[in-house]
Amino acid sequence: MASIKNIGLIAQLRSDASNHVIRYRSGKVRQSGRGLVFWFRPETASIAELPMDDREMALFVKGRSQDFQTVAIQGTLTWHVVDPELLAARVDFSLGLVTGAYKSEPIQRIETRLAGLVNQAALQYLAQAPVRALLDGGPEPLRHQLEAILAGDPALGEIGIAVTAVRLTNLAPSSELERALQTPTFEGLQQKADQATFERRALAVEKERAIAENELGNKTELARREMLLITQEAENARNRATGHAEAQQIEAAAEAERIRTVESAKAETEQARMTIYRDLPPSVMLGLAARELAGKLDTIEHLNITPDLLATVLGEFRRDAPALPRG
């Protein structure tokens, strides 16, 4: 907004470059331009200030579709002043020369007119199609239609403004209808989720079964190998026992054969001795026995010889001694 400084009977106006200022005196335009700074007499002047920047207004339209369902539209509309002097002639943009504020609400009046045009076009668009088709199409077809209608509306050109852009952010049904429309999709997604959950569980069960079967197979294989090991160990033990028994049997047979050989040799030796001793005279046998006995005795402490024994021994010697030849 322009700033006005009053100094006695005169005042100074200073406006921004984004505003167009028109100064009237006696009903005629005395100055017109953007960003003006000038002195004027408040009692004889009338000043209008128009914004030349882009102005943005909110849009909200609620209407009914062809099948009588409530649909809400939200968005924004951008407009700007094309001919400030024409607009000032059609809409009151006069400033209070003391405060510098608008005497009325010109911006609101313009936006009300624009909102009326948008509402009329949007309601006609909504009434031409059922709600499902409107929702499937989205806000883009309506946006193009609104831009075309507002760009070609002569009423806007007659007051010196133009619409530069229309943006629609939402085209939605009522909350109840939205929930109803979402139900089939939600149920379908829920069914898919349930199916996926079931498949995951089935896959998990199948994996657990496969793991259990694998573990059982491993245990069976281990048991089989353990049985084979036990059988092999038993066979090895039998073989060792058989080998040990055979070795003992061979050793016993060898020992028996050795004993037989030794005993046979002893018997033959004894037989030979007996044969030799058998032909010897008793006196010789007695002498050999005495010698054998003497060889086995370490010491003789005393020896008892009875007369009978001595007589018997001497008798044997006499009998066995050879006869001496006589001279």
PDB file of C-alpha atoms in Angstrom, residues 102 142 157 159 197 321:
ATOM      1  CA  TYR A 102      -8.703   1.407   0.625  1.00  0.00           C
ATOM      2  CA  LEU A 142     -11.543 -29.705 -15.040  1.00  0.00           C
ATOM      3  CA  GLY A 157     -11.499  -8.348 -20.175  1.00  0.00           C
ATOM      4  CA  ILE A 159     -12.935  -4.855 -16.254  1.00  0.00           C
ATOM      5  CA  THR A 197       0.561 -64.432   4.438  1.00  0.00           C
ATOM      6  CA  ALA A 321      86.603-159.368  40.028  1.00  0.00           C
TER       7      ALA A 321
END
